[in-house]
mmCIF file of C-alpha atoms in Angstrom:
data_model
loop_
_atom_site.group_PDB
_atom_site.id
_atom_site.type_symbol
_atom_site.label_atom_id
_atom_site.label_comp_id
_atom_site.label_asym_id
_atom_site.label_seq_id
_atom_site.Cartn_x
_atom_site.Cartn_y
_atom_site.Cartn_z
ATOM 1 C CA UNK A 187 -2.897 -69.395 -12.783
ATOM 2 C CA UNK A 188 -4.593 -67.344 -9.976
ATOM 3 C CA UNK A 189 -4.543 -63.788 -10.557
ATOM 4 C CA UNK A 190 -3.275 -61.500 -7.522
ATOM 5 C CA UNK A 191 -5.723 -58.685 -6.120
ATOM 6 C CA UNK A 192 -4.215 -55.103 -7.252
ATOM 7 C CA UNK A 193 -2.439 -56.224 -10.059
ATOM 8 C CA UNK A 194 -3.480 -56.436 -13.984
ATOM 9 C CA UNK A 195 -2.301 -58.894 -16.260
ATOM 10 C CA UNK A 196 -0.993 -56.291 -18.691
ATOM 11 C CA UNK A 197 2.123 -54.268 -16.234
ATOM 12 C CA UNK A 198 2.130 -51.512 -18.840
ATOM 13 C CA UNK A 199 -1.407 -50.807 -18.422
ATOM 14 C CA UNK A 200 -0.625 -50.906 -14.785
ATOM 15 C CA UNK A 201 2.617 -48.390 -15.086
ATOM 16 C CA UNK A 202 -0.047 -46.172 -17.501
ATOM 17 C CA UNK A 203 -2.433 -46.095 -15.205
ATOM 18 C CA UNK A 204 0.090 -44.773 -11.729
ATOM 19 C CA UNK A 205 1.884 -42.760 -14.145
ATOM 20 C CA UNK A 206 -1.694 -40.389 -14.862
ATOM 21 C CA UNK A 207 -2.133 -40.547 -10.992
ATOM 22 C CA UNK A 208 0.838 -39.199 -10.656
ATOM 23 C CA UNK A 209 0.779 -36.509 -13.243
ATOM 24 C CA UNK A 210 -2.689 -35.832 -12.567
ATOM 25 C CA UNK A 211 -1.347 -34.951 -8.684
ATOM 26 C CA UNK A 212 1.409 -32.980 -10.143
ATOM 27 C CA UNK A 213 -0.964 -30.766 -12.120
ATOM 28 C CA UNK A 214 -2.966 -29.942 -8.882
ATOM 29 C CA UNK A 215 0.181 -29.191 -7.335
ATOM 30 C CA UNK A 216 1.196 -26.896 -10.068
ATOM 31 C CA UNK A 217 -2.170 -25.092 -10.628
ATOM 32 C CA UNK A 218 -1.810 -23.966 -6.968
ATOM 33 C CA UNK A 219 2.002 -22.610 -6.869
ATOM 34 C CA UNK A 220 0.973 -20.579 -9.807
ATOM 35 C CA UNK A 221 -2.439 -19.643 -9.191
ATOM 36 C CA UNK A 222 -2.264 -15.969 -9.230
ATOM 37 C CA UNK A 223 -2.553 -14.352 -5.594
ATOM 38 C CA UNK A 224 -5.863 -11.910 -4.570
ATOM 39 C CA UNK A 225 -5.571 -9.100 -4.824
ATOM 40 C CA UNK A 226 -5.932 -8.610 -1.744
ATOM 41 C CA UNK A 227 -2.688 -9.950 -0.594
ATOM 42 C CA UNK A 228 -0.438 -7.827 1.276
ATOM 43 C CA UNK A 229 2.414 -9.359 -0.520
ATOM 44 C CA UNK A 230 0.958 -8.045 -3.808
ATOM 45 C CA UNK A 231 0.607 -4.888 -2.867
ATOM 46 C CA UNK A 232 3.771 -4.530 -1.376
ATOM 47 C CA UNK A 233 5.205 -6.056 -4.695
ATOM 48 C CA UNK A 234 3.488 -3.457 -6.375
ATOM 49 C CA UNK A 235 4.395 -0.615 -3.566
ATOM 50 C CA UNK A 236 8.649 -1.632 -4.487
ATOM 51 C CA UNK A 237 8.238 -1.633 -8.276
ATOM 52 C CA UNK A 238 6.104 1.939 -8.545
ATOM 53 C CA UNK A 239 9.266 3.001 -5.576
ATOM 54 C CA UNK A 240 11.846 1.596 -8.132
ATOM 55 C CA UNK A 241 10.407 3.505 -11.383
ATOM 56 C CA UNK A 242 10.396 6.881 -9.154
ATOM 57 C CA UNK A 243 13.831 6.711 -8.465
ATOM 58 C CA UNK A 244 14.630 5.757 -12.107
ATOM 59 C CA UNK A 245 13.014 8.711 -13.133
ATOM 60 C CA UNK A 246 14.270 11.385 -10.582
ATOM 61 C CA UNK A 247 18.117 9.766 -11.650
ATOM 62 C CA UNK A 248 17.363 10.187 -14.612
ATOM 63 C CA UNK A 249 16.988 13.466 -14.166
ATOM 64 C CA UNK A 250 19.964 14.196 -12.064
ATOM 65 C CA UNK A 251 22.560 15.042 -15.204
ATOM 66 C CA UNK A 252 19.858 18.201 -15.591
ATOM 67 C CA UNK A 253 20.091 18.888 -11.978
ATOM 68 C CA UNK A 254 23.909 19.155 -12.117
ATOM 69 C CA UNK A 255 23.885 21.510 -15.255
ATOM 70 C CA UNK A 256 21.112 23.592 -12.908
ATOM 71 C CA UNK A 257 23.719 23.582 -10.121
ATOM 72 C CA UNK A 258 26.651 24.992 -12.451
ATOM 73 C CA UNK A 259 24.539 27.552 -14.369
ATOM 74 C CA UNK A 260 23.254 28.614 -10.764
ATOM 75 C CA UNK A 261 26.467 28.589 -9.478
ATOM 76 C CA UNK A 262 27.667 30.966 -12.176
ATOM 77 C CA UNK A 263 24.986 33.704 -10.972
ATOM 78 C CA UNK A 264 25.480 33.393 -7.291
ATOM 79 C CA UNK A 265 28.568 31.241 -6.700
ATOM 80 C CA UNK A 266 26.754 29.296 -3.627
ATOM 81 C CA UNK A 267 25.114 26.594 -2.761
ATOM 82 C CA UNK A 268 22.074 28.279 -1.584
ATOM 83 C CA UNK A 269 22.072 30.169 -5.223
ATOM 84 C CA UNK A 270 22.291 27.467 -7.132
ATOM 85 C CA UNK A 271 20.133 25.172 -5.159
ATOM 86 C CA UNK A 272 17.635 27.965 -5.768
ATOM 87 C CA UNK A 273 18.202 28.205 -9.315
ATOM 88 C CA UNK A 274 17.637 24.482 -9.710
ATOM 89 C CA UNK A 275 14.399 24.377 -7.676
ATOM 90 C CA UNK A 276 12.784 27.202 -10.515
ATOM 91 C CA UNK A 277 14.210 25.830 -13.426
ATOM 92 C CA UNK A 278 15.296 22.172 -13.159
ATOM 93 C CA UNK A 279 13.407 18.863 -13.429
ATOM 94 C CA UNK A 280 9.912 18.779 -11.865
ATOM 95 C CA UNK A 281 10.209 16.168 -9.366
ATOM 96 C CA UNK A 282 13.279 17.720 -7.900
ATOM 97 C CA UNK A 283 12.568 20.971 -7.420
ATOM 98 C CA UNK A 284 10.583 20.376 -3.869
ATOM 99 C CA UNK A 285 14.154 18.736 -2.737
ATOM 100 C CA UNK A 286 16.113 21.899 -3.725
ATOM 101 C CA UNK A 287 13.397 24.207 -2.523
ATOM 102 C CA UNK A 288 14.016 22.986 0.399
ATOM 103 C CA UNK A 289 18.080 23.125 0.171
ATOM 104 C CA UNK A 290 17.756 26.550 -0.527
ATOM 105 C CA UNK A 291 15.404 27.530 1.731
ATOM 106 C CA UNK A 292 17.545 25.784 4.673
ATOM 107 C CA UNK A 293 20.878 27.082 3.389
ATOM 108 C CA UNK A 294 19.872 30.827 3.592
ATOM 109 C CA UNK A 295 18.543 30.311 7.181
ATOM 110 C CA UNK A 296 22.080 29.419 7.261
ATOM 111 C CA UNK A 297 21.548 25.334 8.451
ATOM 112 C CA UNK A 298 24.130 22.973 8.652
ATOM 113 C CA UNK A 299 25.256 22.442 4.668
ATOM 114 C CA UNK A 300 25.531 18.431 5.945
ATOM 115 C CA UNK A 301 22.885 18.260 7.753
ATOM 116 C CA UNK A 302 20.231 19.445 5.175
ATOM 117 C CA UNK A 303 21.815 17.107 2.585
ATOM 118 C CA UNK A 304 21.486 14.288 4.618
ATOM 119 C CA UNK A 305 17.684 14.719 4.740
ATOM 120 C CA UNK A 306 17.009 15.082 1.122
ATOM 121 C CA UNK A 307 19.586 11.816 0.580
ATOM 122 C CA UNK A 308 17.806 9.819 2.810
ATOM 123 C CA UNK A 309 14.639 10.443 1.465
ATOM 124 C CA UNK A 310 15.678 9.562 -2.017
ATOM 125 C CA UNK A 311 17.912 7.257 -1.056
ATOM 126 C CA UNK A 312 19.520 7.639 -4.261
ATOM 127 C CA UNK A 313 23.495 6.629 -4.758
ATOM 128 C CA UNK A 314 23.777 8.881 -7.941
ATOM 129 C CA UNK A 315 22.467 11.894 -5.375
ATOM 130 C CA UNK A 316 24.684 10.886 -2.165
ATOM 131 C CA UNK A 317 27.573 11.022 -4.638
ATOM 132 C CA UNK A 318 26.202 14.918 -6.189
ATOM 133 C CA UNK A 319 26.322 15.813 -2.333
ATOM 134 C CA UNK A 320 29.429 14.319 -1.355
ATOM 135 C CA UNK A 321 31.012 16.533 -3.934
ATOM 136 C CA UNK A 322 29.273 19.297 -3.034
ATOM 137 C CA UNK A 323 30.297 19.283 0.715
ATOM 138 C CA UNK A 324 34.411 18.505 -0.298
ATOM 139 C CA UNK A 325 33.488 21.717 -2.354
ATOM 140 C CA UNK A 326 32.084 23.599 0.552
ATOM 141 C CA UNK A 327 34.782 21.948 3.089
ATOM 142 C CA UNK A 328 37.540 23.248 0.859
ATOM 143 C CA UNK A 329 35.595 26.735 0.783
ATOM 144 C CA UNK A 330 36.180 27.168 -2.635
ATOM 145 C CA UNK A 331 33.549 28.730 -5.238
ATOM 146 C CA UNK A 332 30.976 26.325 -6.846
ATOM 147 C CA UNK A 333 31.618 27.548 -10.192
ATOM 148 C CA UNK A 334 35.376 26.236 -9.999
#
């Protein structure tokens, strides 16, 4: 019997043999998807950039349940905003205090209450926060005491 060009007497060899071609391709293929990028990537570093942003704002909510006893025991002296806000900027958590420095500092030049929340929640961008100031502006609105 003739033999035929390309083909092997022995198909299992043959199936053996396209089956490593074809795993040997797929190996390639793989060891480039997960090839780690260069440093040098801007996707990397901006990776990095939204994790080290994410583990900030853990920390400063974290910290928030301090900030809101700071507000009430400040309250308590002064009973306003600007009192309290200062009271938290000397004694609450560290990475806060340059937000309610600020509060203060704008609230006894007499600023707009909203407006000087606003700032410090966008620049958090914190949900726990926008909620503390929400219920510190119904407070104001109603023009009742911070200490009630």
């Amino acid at each position: 019997m003739p033999r035929r060009v390309g083909t092997s007497r022995n198909p299992a060899k043959h199936v053996r043999a396209s089956t490593r071609t074809l795993l040997a391709g797929a190996v390639d293929r793989l060891a480039h998807v997960a090839a780690p990028p260069a440093d040098d990537d801007p996707t990397v570093h901006e990776v990095r950039k939204r994790c080290k942003e994410a583990r900030a704002l853990e920390a400063y909510e974290d910290d928030l349940p301090q900030v809101v006893a700071r507000l009430i025991s400040g309250a308590r002296l002064g009973n306003s905003l600007a009192v309290a806000a200062e009271h938290v900027s000397k004694f609450g958590p560290l990475n806060g205090r340059d937000d309610w420095a600020y509060i203060a500092e704008q609230l006894k030049t007499k600023a707009d209450v909203d407006q000087v929340l606003r700032v410090i929640g966008q620049k958090r961008g914190s949900q726990l926060l926008h909620a503390i100031f929400e219920l510190l502006l119904v407070q104001q609105q109603r023009g009742t005491g911070l200490s009630e």
